[in-house]
Coordinates of C-alpha atoms (C1' of nucleotides) in Angstrom, one line a residue:
Chain N
X128 CA 68.4 99.7 136.2
X129 CA 67.8 102.3 133.5
X130 CA 68.0 105.0 136.1
X131 CA 71.4 103.7 137.1
X132 CA 72.5 103.5 133.5
X133 CA 71.8 107.2 133.1
X134 CA 74.5 107.9 135.6
X135 CA 76.8 105.9 133.5
X136 CA 76.9 108.6 130.9
X137 CA 78.5 111.1 133.2
X138 CA 80.8 108.5 134.7
X139 CA 82.0 107.5 131.3
X140 CA 82.8 111.0 130.3
X141 CA 84.5 111.7 133.6
X142 CA 86.7 108.8 133.2
X143 CA 87.5 109.4 129.6
X144 CA 88.2 113.1 130.0
X145 CA 90.3 112.8 133.1
X146 CA 92.5 110.4 131.2
X147 CA 93.4 113.0 128.7
X148 CA 93.4 116.1 130.8
X149 CA 92.8 117.8 134.1
X150 CA 89.3 117.7 135.4
X151 CA 88.4 120.0 138.2
X152 CA 85.9 118.9 140.9
X153 CA 83.2 121.2 139.4
X154 CA 83.9 119.9 135.9
X155 CA 83.4 116.3 137.1
X156 CA 80.3 117.2 139.0
X157 CA 78.8 119.0 136.0
X158 CA 79.5 115.9 133.9
X159 CA 78.0 113.6 136.4
X160 CA 74.9 115.8 136.3
X161 CA 74.4 115.1 132.6
X162 CA 71.2 113.4 131.7
X163 CA 70.6 111.7 128.5
X164 CA 68.8 108.8 126.8
X165 CA 70.3 105.3 127.2
X166 CA 69.7 103.0 124.3
X167 CA 70.7 99.5 123.5
X168 CA 71.9 98.7 120.0
X169 CA 71.7 95.2 118.5
X170 CA 74.7 93.8 116.7
X171 CA 75.0 95.2 113.2
X172 CA 72.6 98.1 113.9
X173 CA 73.5 101.5 112.7
X174 CA 72.9 104.5 114.8
X175 CA 73.9 107.2 112.3
X176 CA 74.2 107.0 108.6
X177 CA 76.2 108.9 106.1
X178 CA 74.4 112.2 105.5
X179 CA 72.7 112.3 108.8
X180 CA 72.8 115.4 110.9
X181 CA 72.1 114.3 114.4
X182 CA 71.3 116.6 117.3
X183 CA 72.9 114.2 119.8
X184 CA 76.3 112.9 120.6
X185 CA 76.9 109.3 121.5
X186 CA 78.8 107.9 124.4
X187 CA 79.7 104.2 124.3
X188 CA 78.7 102.5 127.6
X189 CA 79.1 98.9 126.8
X190 CA 80.0 96.9 123.7
X191 CA 81.8 98.1 120.6
X192 CA 80.9 100.6 117.8
X193 CA 82.7 101.3 114.6
X194 CA 82.7 104.1 112.1
X195 CA 82.9 102.8 108.6
X196 CA 82.4 103.6 105.0
X197 CA 80.7 101.1 102.7
X198 CA 82.1 101.0 99.2
X199 CA 80.2 100.4 96.0
X200 CA 81.6 96.9 95.6
X201 CA 80.1 95.9 99.0
X202 CA 83.4 95.9 100.9
X203 CA 83.7 98.3 103.8
X204 CA 86.5 100.2 105.4
X205 CA 86.4 100.6 109.2
X206 CA 87.7 104.0 110.1
X207 CA 87.8 103.6 113.8
X208 CA 86.7 101.5 116.8
X209 CA 84.8 103.0 119.7
X210 CA 85.2 101.2 123.1
X211 CA 83.3 102.1 126.3
X212 CA 83.8 105.7 127.4
X213 CA 84.7 106.7 123.8
X214 CA 82.6 109.4 122.2
X215 CA 82.1 108.9 118.5
X216 CA 80.2 111.5 116.5
X217 CA 81.6 114.4 118.5
X218 CA 82.1 116.2 115.3
X219 CA 78.4 116.6 114.8
X220 CA 78.6 119.4 117.3
X221 CA 80.1 121.6 114.7
X222 CA 79.7 120.0 111.4
X223 CA 76.8 120.0 109.0
X224 CA 76.5 116.3 108.2
X225 CA 78.2 113.0 108.8
X226 CA 80.6 111.5 106.2
X227 CA 80.2 107.9 107.1
X228 CA 78.2 105.3 109.1
X229 CA 78.3 104.6 112.8
X230 CA 77.2 101.2 113.9
X231 CA 77.4 98.5 116.6
X232 CA 79.7 95.6 115.9
X233 CA 78.2 93.7 118.8
X234 CA 75.2 94.2 121.1
X235 CA 76.0 97.5 122.7
X236 CA 74.5 100.2 125.0
X237 CA 75.1 103.8 124.3
X238 CA 74.2 107.1 125.9
X239 CA 72.8 109.9 123.9
X240 CA 73.5 113.5 124.9
X241 CA 71.7 116.3 123.3
X242 CA 74.0 118.9 121.7
X243 CA 72.1 121.5 123.6
X244 CA 73.1 120.0 126.9
X245 CA 76.7 119.8 125.8
X246 CA 76.8 123.3 124.6
X247 CA 75.3 124.5 127.9
X248 CA 77.9 122.6 129.8
X249 CA 80.7 124.0 127.8
X250 CA 79.4 127.5 128.1
X251 CA 79.5 127.3 131.9
X252 CA 82.7 125.3 132.2
X253 CA 85.2 126.6 129.6
X254 CA 87.6 123.9 130.8
X255 CA 85.2 121.3 129.6
X256 CA 85.1 122.9 126.2
X257 CA 88.8 122.6 126.0
X258 CA 88.8 119.0 127.0
X259 CA 86.1 118.0 124.7
X260 CA 87.8 119.8 121.8
X261 CA 90.9 118.0 122.8
X262 CA 89.1 114.7 122.7
X263 CA 88.2 115.4 119.0
X264 CA 91.9 116.2 118.4
X265 CA 93.0 113.0 120.0
X266 CA 90.7 111.1 117.7
X267 CA 92.4 112.9 114.9
X268 CA 95.8 111.8 116.1
X269 CA 94.5 108.2 116.2
X270 CA 93.2 108.5 112.7
X271 CA 96.6 109.6 111.4
X272 CA 98.2 106.6 113.0
X273 CA 95.6 104.4 111.3
X274 CA 96.5 106.0 108.0
X275 CA 100.2 105.5 108.6
X276 CA 99.6 101.9 109.6
X277 CA 97.3 101.0 106.7
X278 CA 99.3 102.8 104.1
X279 CA 102.8 101.8 105.0
X280 CA 103.1 98.8 107.2
X281 CA 103.1 95.1 106.0
X282 CA 100.3 92.9 107.2
X283 CA 101.9 91.5 110.4
X284 CA 103.1 94.9 111.6
X285 CA 99.8 96.4 110.7
X286 CA 98.0 93.9 112.9
X287 CA 100.5 94.1 115.7
X288 CA 100.0 97.9 115.7
X289 CA 96.3 97.7 116.0
X290 CA 96.5 95.1 118.8
X291 CA 98.9 97.4 120.7
X292 CA 96.6 100.3 120.3
X293 CA 93.5 98.4 121.4
X294 CA 95.2 96.9 124.4
X295 CA 96.6 100.2 125.5
X296 CA 93.3 101.9 125.1
X297 CA 91.6 99.2 127.1
X298 CA 94.3 99.4 129.8
X299 CA 94.1 103.2 130.0
X300 CA 90.4 102.9 130.7
X301 CA 90.8 100.2 133.3
X302 CA 89.2 97.7 131.0
X303 CA 92.1 95.2 130.7
X304 CA 92.6 92.1 132.8
X305 CA 96.2 91.4 133.2
X306 CA 97.5 91.1 129.6
X307 CA 94.2 90.7 127.9
X308 CA 91.2 92.7 127.0
X309 CA 87.9 92.3 125.3
X310 CA 87.8 92.4 121.5
X311 CA 84.6 91.0 120.2
X312 CA 85.4 91.1 116.5
X313 CA 85.6 88.5 113.7
X314 CA 88.6 88.1 111.5
X315 CA 86.6 89.7 108.7
X316 CA 86.0 92.8 110.7
X317 CA 89.6 92.9 111.6
X318 CA 90.3 92.8 107.9
X319 CA 87.9 95.7 107.3
X320 CA 89.9 97.8 109.7
X321 CA 93.3 96.8 108.5
X322 CA 92.5 96.9 104.8
X323 CA 93.3 93.2 104.4
X324 CA 91.3 90.3 103.1
X325 CA 89.8 88.0 105.7
X326 CA 91.9 85.1 104.4
X327 CA 95.1 87.0 104.8
X328 CA 94.0 88.2 108.3
X329 CA 93.6 84.6 109.2
X330 CA 97.1 83.6 108.0
X331 CA 98.7 86.7 109.5
X332 CA 97.1 86.0 112.8
X333 CA 98.4 82.5 112.8
X334 CA 101.9 83.8 112.4
X335 CA 101.5 86.2 115.4
X336 CA 100.0 83.4 117.4
X337 CA 102.6 80.8 116.4
X338 CA 105.4 83.3 117.3
X339 CA 103.9 83.5 120.7
X340 CA 103.0 87.2 120.4
X341 CA 99.2 87.2 120.8
X342 CA 96.2 85.0 121.4
X343 CA 92.8 85.7 120.1
X344 CA 89.9 83.5 121.0
X345 CA 86.4 83.9 122.0
X346 CA 86.0 87.6 122.1
X347 CA 89.2 88.2 124.0
X348 CA 92.6 89.5 122.8
X349 CA 95.6 88.4 124.9
X350 CA 98.9 90.0 124.5
X351 CA 101.5 87.3 125.2
X352 CA 104.6 89.3 124.4
X353 CA 104.0 93.0 124.4
X354 CA 107.5 94.1 123.9
X355 CA 108.1 92.1 120.8
X356 CA 104.7 93.0 119.5
X357 CA 105.3 96.7 120.0
X358 CA 108.7 96.4 118.4
X359 CA 107.3 94.7 115.3
X360 CA 104.7 97.4 115.0
X361 CA 107.1 100.3 115.9
X362 CA 104.3 101.2 118.3
X363 CA 104.6 104.3 120.4
X364 CA 101.6 104.9 122.7
X365 CA 102.1 108.6 123.0
X366 CA 99.9 109.3 120.1
X367 CA 97.0 108.3 122.3
X368 CA 97.7 111.3 124.5
X369 CA 96.6 109.4 127.5
X370 CA 98.1 110.2 130.8
X371 CA 98.1 106.6 132.1
X372 CA 100.3 105.8 129.1
X373 CA 102.5 108.9 129.1
X374 CA 105.4 107.5 131.1
X375 CA 105.9 104.6 128.7
X376 CA 109.2 106.0 127.7
X377 CA 110.6 107.9 124.8
X378 CA 111.1 104.8 122.7
X379 CA 108.9 102.0 121.8
X380 CA 109.1 99.9 124.9
X381 CA 106.9 100.1 127.9
X382 CA 108.5 99.0 131.1
X383 CA 107.0 95.7 132.1
X384 CA 103.7 94.1 131.7
X385 CA 101.5 93.9 134.7
X386 CA 103.5 96.6 136.5
Chain K
X1358 CA 106.3 144.1 101.6
X1359 CA 106.5 142.4 104.9
X1360 CA 103.9 144.8 106.2
X1361 CA 101.6 143.7 103.5
X1362 CA 102.4 140.1 104.1
X1363 CA 101.1 140.4 107.7
X1364 CA 97.7 141.3 106.4
X1365 CA 97.8 138.1 104.4
X1366 CA 97.4 136.1 107.6
X1367 CA 94.1 137.5 108.4
X1368 CA 93.0 137.4 104.8
X1369 CA 93.9 133.8 104.5
X1370 CA 91.9 132.9 107.6
X1371 CA 88.9 134.9 106.5
X1372 CA 88.8 133.2 103.1
X1373 CA 89.3 129.8 104.6
X1374 CA 86.8 130.1 107.4
X1375 CA 84.1 131.7 105.3
X1376 CA 84.4 128.7 103.0
X1377 CA 83.4 126.3 105.7
X1378 CA 80.9 128.5 107.7
X1379 CA 79.2 131.8 108.3
X1380 CA 81.5 134.6 109.1
X1381 CA 80.0 137.8 110.5
X1382 CA 81.4 141.2 109.6
X1383 CA 82.8 141.5 113.1
X1384 CA 84.4 138.1 112.9
X1385 CA 86.1 139.0 109.7
X1386 CA 87.3 142.3 111.0
X1387 CA 88.7 140.6 114.1
X1388 CA 90.5 138.1 111.9
X1389 CA 91.9 140.8 109.7
X1390 CA 93.3 142.5 112.8
X1391 CA 95.4 139.6 113.6
X1392 CA 99.1 140.2 113.7
X1393 CA 101.7 137.5 113.5
X1394 CA 105.1 136.7 112.2
X1395 CA 105.6 136.0 108.6
X1396 CA 108.3 133.5 107.8
X1397 CA 109.7 132.0 104.6
X1398 CA 110.6 128.3 104.6
X1399 CA 113.0 126.7 102.2
X1400 CA 112.1 123.5 100.4
X1401 CA 112.6 120.6 102.7
X1402 CA 112.8 122.7 105.9
X1403 CA 110.8 121.5 108.8
X1404 CA 108.9 123.9 111.0
X1405 CA 107.8 121.5 113.7
X1406 CA 109.1 118.2 114.7
X1407 CA 107.6 115.2 116.4
X1408 CA 107.5 115.9 120.1
X1409 CA 107.5 119.7 119.7
X1410 CA 105.1 121.7 121.7
X1411 CA 104.7 125.0 119.8
X1412 CA 103.0 128.1 121.1
X1413 CA 102.0 129.3 117.7
X1414 CA 99.8 128.0 114.9
X1415 CA 100.8 128.1 111.3
X1416 CA 98.9 129.5 108.4
X1417 CA 100.1 128.6 104.9
X1418 CA 100.3 131.8 102.8
X1419 CA 102.2 130.5 99.8
X1420 CA 103.8 127.1 98.8
X1421 CA 103.0 123.7 100.1
X1422 CA 103.5 122.1 103.5
X1423 CA 103.0 118.5 104.5
X1424 CA 102.7 116.6 107.7
X1425 CA 104.5 113.4 107.7
X1426 CA 105.9 110.6 109.7
X1427 CA 109.4 109.2 109.1
X1428 CA 109.7 105.5 109.5
X1429 CA 112.7 103.6 110.8
X1430 CA 113.6 102.3 107.4
X1431 CA 113.9 105.8 106.0
X1432 CA 110.6 105.8 104.2
X1433 CA 108.0 108.4 105.1
X1434 CA 104.3 108.6 105.1
X1435 CA 102.7 111.9 104.3
X1436 CA 99.6 112.4 106.4
X1437 CA 98.3 115.5 104.8
X1438 CA 99.0 118.4 102.4
X1439 CA 98.5 122.0 103.4
X1440 CA 97.9 124.5 100.7
X1441 CA 97.6 128.2 101.0
X1442 CA 95.0 129.3 103.6
X1443 CA 95.2 125.9 105.3
X1444 CA 96.1 125.9 109.0
X1445 CA 98.1 122.9 110.0
X1446 CA 99.0 122.3 113.6
X1447 CA 95.8 123.7 114.9
X1448 CA 95.7 120.8 117.3
X1449 CA 98.6 122.3 119.2
X1450 CA 96.0 124.7 120.7
X1451 CA 94.8 121.9 122.8
X1452 CA 97.2 119.1 122.7
X1453 CA 100.4 118.6 124.7
X1454 CA 102.7 117.7 121.9
X1455 CA 102.9 116.9 118.2
X1456 CA 102.8 113.4 116.8
X1457 CA 104.6 114.0 113.6
X1458 CA 106.7 116.4 111.5
X1459 CA 105.5 119.4 109.6
X1460 CA 107.7 120.6 106.8
X1461 CA 107.7 122.5 103.5
X1462 CA 107.7 120.5 100.3
X1463 CA 108.7 123.6 98.3
X1464 CA 109.8 127.1 99.2
X1465 CA 106.9 128.4 101.1
X1466 CA 105.8 131.3 103.2
X1467 CA 103.8 130.9 106.4
X1468 CA 102.2 133.1 109.0
X1469 CA 102.7 132.3 112.7
X1470 CA 100.0 133.3 115.1
X1471 CA 100.6 133.0 118.8
X1472 CA 98.1 130.8 120.6
X1473 CA 97.5 133.6 123.0
X1474 CA 96.2 135.7 120.2
X1475 CA 93.9 133.0 118.9
X1476 CA 92.5 132.3 122.4
X1477 CA 91.9 135.9 122.9
X1478 CA 90.1 136.1 119.6
X1479 CA 87.9 133.1 120.4
X1480 CA 87.1 134.4 123.8
X1481 CA 85.7 137.6 122.3
X1482 CA 84.0 136.0 119.3
X1483 CA 82.5 132.7 120.2
X1484 CA 81.5 132.2 116.7
X1485 CA 85.1 132.1 115.7
X1486 CA 85.8 129.4 118.2
X1487 CA 83.1 127.3 116.6
X1488 CA 84.5 127.9 113.2
X1489 CA 88.1 127.1 114.2
X1490 CA 87.0 124.0 116.0
X1491 CA 85.1 123.1 112.9
X1492 CA 88.2 123.6 110.8
X1493 CA 90.0 121.0 112.9
X1494 CA 87.0 118.6 112.4
X1495 CA 87.1 119.1 108.7
X1496 CA 90.7 118.1 108.7
X1497 CA 89.7 115.0 110.6
X1498 CA 87.1 114.2 107.9
X1499 CA 89.8 114.6 105.3
X1500 CA 92.1 112.3 107.2
X1501 CA 89.4 109.6 107.3
X1502 CA 89.1 109.8 103.5
X1503 CA 92.8 109.5 103.1
X1504 CA 92.7 106.4 105.3
X1505 CA 89.8 105.0 103.3
X1506 CA 91.6 105.7 100.1
X1507 CA 95.0 104.4 101.1
X1508 CA 93.6 101.3 102.7
X1509 CA 91.1 100.1 100.2
X1510 CA 91.5 101.6 96.8
X1511 CA 93.7 100.2 94.1
X1512 CA 96.5 102.4 92.8
X1513 CA 94.8 104.2 90.0
X1514 CA 91.7 105.0 92.0
X1515 CA 93.8 106.1 94.9
X1516 CA 95.7 108.5 92.7
X1517 CA 92.5 109.7 91.0
X1518 CA 90.9 110.4 94.4
X1519 CA 93.8 112.4 95.6
X1520 CA 93.9 114.5 92.4
X1521 CA 90.2 115.1 92.8
X1522 CA 90.6 116.3 96.3
X1523 CA 93.5 118.5 95.5
X1524 CA 91.8 120.1 92.6
X1525 CA 88.6 120.7 94.5
X1526 CA 90.4 122.2 97.4
X1527 CA 92.3 124.5 95.1
X1528 CA 89.1 125.5 93.3
X1529 CA 87.3 126.2 96.6
X1530 CA 90.0 128.6 97.6
X1531 CA 90.0 130.3 94.2
X1532 CA 93.4 128.9 93.4
X1533 CA 92.6 126.9 90.3
X1534 CA 92.9 128.2 86.7
X1535 CA 90.4 126.6 84.5
X1536 CA 90.8 122.9 85.0
X1537 CA 94.2 123.0 86.5
X1538 CA 96.0 124.0 89.7
X1539 CA 99.4 124.1 91.2
X1540 CA 100.8 120.9 92.6
X1541 CA 104.6 121.2 93.0
X1542 CA 105.4 117.7 94.0
X1543 CA 107.6 114.9 92.6
X1544 CA 106.3 111.5 91.9
X1545 CA 108.2 110.2 94.9
X1546 CA 106.3 112.6 97.2
X1547 CA 103.1 111.5 95.6
X1548 CA 104.1 108.0 96.5
X1549 CA 104.7 109.0 100.1
X1550 CA 101.2 110.3 100.3
X1551 CA 99.5 107.4 98.5
X1552 CA 101.5 104.7 100.1
X1553 CA 102.9 103.5 96.8
X1554 CA 106.4 103.2 95.5
X1555 CA 107.8 105.9 93.2
X1556 CA 108.0 103.4 90.4
X1557 CA 104.4 102.4 90.7
X1558 CA 103.3 106.0 90.9
X1559 CA 105.1 106.6 87.6
X1560 CA 103.3 103.7 85.9
X1561 CA 100.0 104.5 87.4
X1562 CA 100.3 108.1 86.4
X1563 CA 101.0 107.1 82.8
X1564 CA 97.8 105.1 82.7
X1565 CA 95.8 108.1 83.9
X1566 CA 97.6 110.3 81.4
X1567 CA 97.2 107.9 78.5
X1568 CA 93.5 107.5 79.3
X1569 CA 93.1 111.2 78.9
X1570 CA 92.2 111.9 82.5
X1571 CA 94.9 114.1 83.8
X1572 CA 98.1 115.9 82.9
X1573 CA 100.9 116.6 85.3
X1574 CA 103.9 118.5 84.2
X1575 CA 106.0 121.2 85.6
X1576 CA 104.4 121.8 88.9
X1577 CA 100.9 121.9 87.6
X1578 CA 98.1 119.4 87.7
X1579 CA 95.6 119.5 84.9
X1580 CA 92.3 117.6 85.2
X1581 CA 91.4 116.7 81.6
X1582 CA 88.3 114.6 82.3
X1583 CA 87.0 115.4 85.8
X1584 CA 83.8 113.3 85.5
X1585 CA 85.7 110.1 84.6
X1586 CA 88.3 110.8 87.2
X1587 CA 85.8 111.3 89.9
X1588 CA 83.9 108.2 88.9
X1589 CA 87.1 106.1 88.9
X1590 CA 87.8 107.4 92.4
X1591 CA 84.3 107.2 93.7
X1592 CA 85.0 110.8 94.7
X1593 CA 82.3 112.8 96.5
X1594 CA 83.5 116.3 97.5
X1595 CA 81.1 116.7 100.3
X1596 CA 83.6 115.4 102.9
X1597 CA 85.5 118.6 102.3
X1598 CA 82.6 120.4 104.0
X1599 CA 83.2 123.4 101.7
X1600 CA 80.3 125.5 100.7
X1601 CA 81.6 126.2 97.2
X1602 CA 81.5 122.5 96.6
X1603 CA 78.3 121.7 98.3
X1604 CA 76.2 121.2 95.3
X1605 CA 78.4 118.7 93.6
X1606 CA 77.8 115.0 93.6
X1607 CA 74.7 113.0 93.8
X1608 CA 72.8 115.0 96.4
X1609 CA 71.3 113.3 99.3
X1610 CA 69.4 115.5 101.6
X1611 CA 70.8 115.4 105.1
X1612 CA 68.3 113.8 107.4
X1613 CA 67.6 115.0 110.9
X1614 CA 68.1 112.3 113.4
X1615 CA 68.1 111.7 117.0
X1616 CA 65.7 113.0 119.5
Chain D
dC1009 C1' 130.6 120.6 80.7
dG1010 C1' 129.5 117.5 84.2
dA1011 C1' 126.5 116.5 88.3
dG1012 C1' 122.4 115.6 90.2
dC1013 C1' 117.7 115.1 90.4
dG1014 C1' 113.5 113.5 88.6
dC1015 C1' 111.3 110.6 85.3
dT1016 C1' 111.0 106.2 82.6
dT1017 C1' 111.5 101.4 81.5
dG1018 C1' 112.4 96.4 82.1
dA1019 C1' 112.6 92.0 84.7
dG1020 C1' 111.9 89.2 88.4
dC1021 C1' 109.9 88.6 92.8
dT1022 C1' 106.7 88.5 96.8
dG1023 C1' 102.9 89.8 99.6
dA1024 C1' 98.3 89.8 99.3
dT1025 C1' 94.1 88.5 96.8
dT1026 C1' 90.5 85.5 95.0
dC1027 C1' 88.1 81.4 94.7
dA1028 C1' 86.8 77.2 96.6
dA1029 C1' 86.1 73.8 99.8
dC1030 C1' 85.7 72.1 104.4
dA1031 C1' 85.4 71.9 109.6
dG1032 C1' 83.6 73.3 113.9
dA1033 C1' 80.5 76.1 116.9
dC1034 C1' 76.1 77.8 117.6
dG1035 C1' 71.3 78.4 117.7
dT1036 C1' 66.8 77.4 116.0
dG1037 C1' 62.9 74.8 114.9
dG1038 C1' 60.9 70.4 114.3
Chain T
dC818 C1' 66.8 65.7 121.3
dC819 C1' 68.5 65.8 116.8
dA820 C1' 68.8 67.9 112.2
dC821 C1' 69.7 71.7 109.9
dG822 C1' 71.4 76.2 108.3
dT823 C1' 74.4 79.9 109.3
dC824 C1' 78.4 82.0 110.7
dT825 C1' 83.4 81.9 111.7
dG826 C1' 87.7 80.1 111.1
dT827 C1' 91.0 77.3 108.4
dT828 C1' 93.5 75.5 104.3
dG829 C1' 95.1 75.0 99.5
dA830 C1' 96.0 76.7 94.8
dA831 C1' 96.3 79.9 91.3
dT832 C1' 96.7 84.7 90.2
dC833 C1' 97.9 89.5 90.4
dA834 C1' 99.0 94.1 92.0
dG835 C1' 102.6 96.3 93.5
dC836 C1' 107.6 96.1 95.0
dT837 C1' 112.6 96.0 94.4
dC838 C1' 116.6 96.3 91.9
dA839 C1' 118.9 98.2 88.2
dA840 C1' 119.8 100.8 84.3
dG841 C1' 119.2 104.6 81.2
dC842 C1' 117.4 109.2 79.9
dG843 C1' 116.7 114.1 79.9
dC844 C1' 116.4 118.0 82.1
dT845 C1' 118.4 122.1 84.8
dC846 C1' 121.8 124.3 87.2
dG847 C1' 126.3 125.3 88.9

DNA sequence: CGAGCGCTTGAGCTGATTCAACAGACGTGG
DNA sequence: CCACGTCTGTTGAATCAGCTCAAGCGCTCG
């Protein structure tokens, strides 16, 4: 089982990188040859803390991680979500120390790859270096959208935008089922990401639900009316720089659900 | 004059990169050998637009650029400021197209370096590749702070935080004079960055001014009481990953982690 | 001199917050 | 198996931070 899990690290990287760029056969083989430690993380556990200087990078295999900053008053701001195949903490390859915490929002399993291994890989396959660099840049693009969203959209559009992003990311990684995907977070956590109070998240969510735009129950997010949701959020998936989403047209609207 | 200006491109890069990492003599010489086009940009002019796919990277030599997104309702969100020696649009090295606009907030002069030149440089000096990559990651760290700030700080702390960042960045690049630095922006632009209305920027600024924390007149920002300002903003300059600022703040030794 | 831009001020409004209470689901231990 | 605490979601009421609208002021520049 654990043996098998090790292969998951390479697989996750292959699937993530080929979604944002061209992966040659050799590149893919090299990635699949990666070995690393597989670790399970209990809900709420942190894997890196502000100030850490890790020698490994993390690949999410299952579950959900988040990067967040805890404020003095106890509140926290979530800076990004990491779903399976995402690679948080890539910046530790080139940066002296971490600015914020990285933790599991639910029970999760992650792969740890030593930087040494990654550097070796990138030395031999320059194309992989470009793709990994690109991955960090895509994360930057996502971060800018979060900032735009949290700074200048009203609550309902803010929430709609995040839902669109999450669903699109899930879909792009083959992790959506029809018009729904996993999203195992509480309303409070949603608030931490959106910069809203838990109470207001609750009320805003009700509006979206009652307008027939989304459902959110259990740990599953269901997009009932994507077009309207995307319009409300002014959502344009191109910032995700994901090939599976690239054709979604120059304006806000994707073709048809379930295409 | 223009001949001289060309050298500025290399100089700017040397000074910026050596502030965030170790630059060998050869690295520095290679950078100083860079040639590129120098261009002046009138206030309000854009150099890149959303959707562009430029073949050059920009180095700010003089003035102030910003990356911003214009919303449907006409409002805009500024996503980052670029002061002299900053390199916006680095992500175009590895990404298919730009997500937002890049424009000059005041009359500015920039250097344009062809990607080909940069790639050649990074091929020959791997250390430069690492440093340039790191530069993109530092920009990511700054972006996350902006998100934190705009999502979860009240107006006065938000403004204080931005002022601290701007002053620290200026100081780190040797562009501060005593406790002041250039900041040629209107209150409206400040609002575009902070996600606040111009009116509220005005009132908030008055509070900071009347409390004896900052002055802002002409195009100059003066930090009257840095300590109090930084405390109000919970500002910790380490996210700038700049060596000149490393010793500031309550020092926590970076821990080594991972195995 | 007038025009325009940026700053300032006031008044009223609204979106979001806080505080507080309660209901349902879940899991744990007795 | 039930009793209990905990965690999540829901609701109401009061409050407040920040917004909009609107007017006026003081530059600077043509």
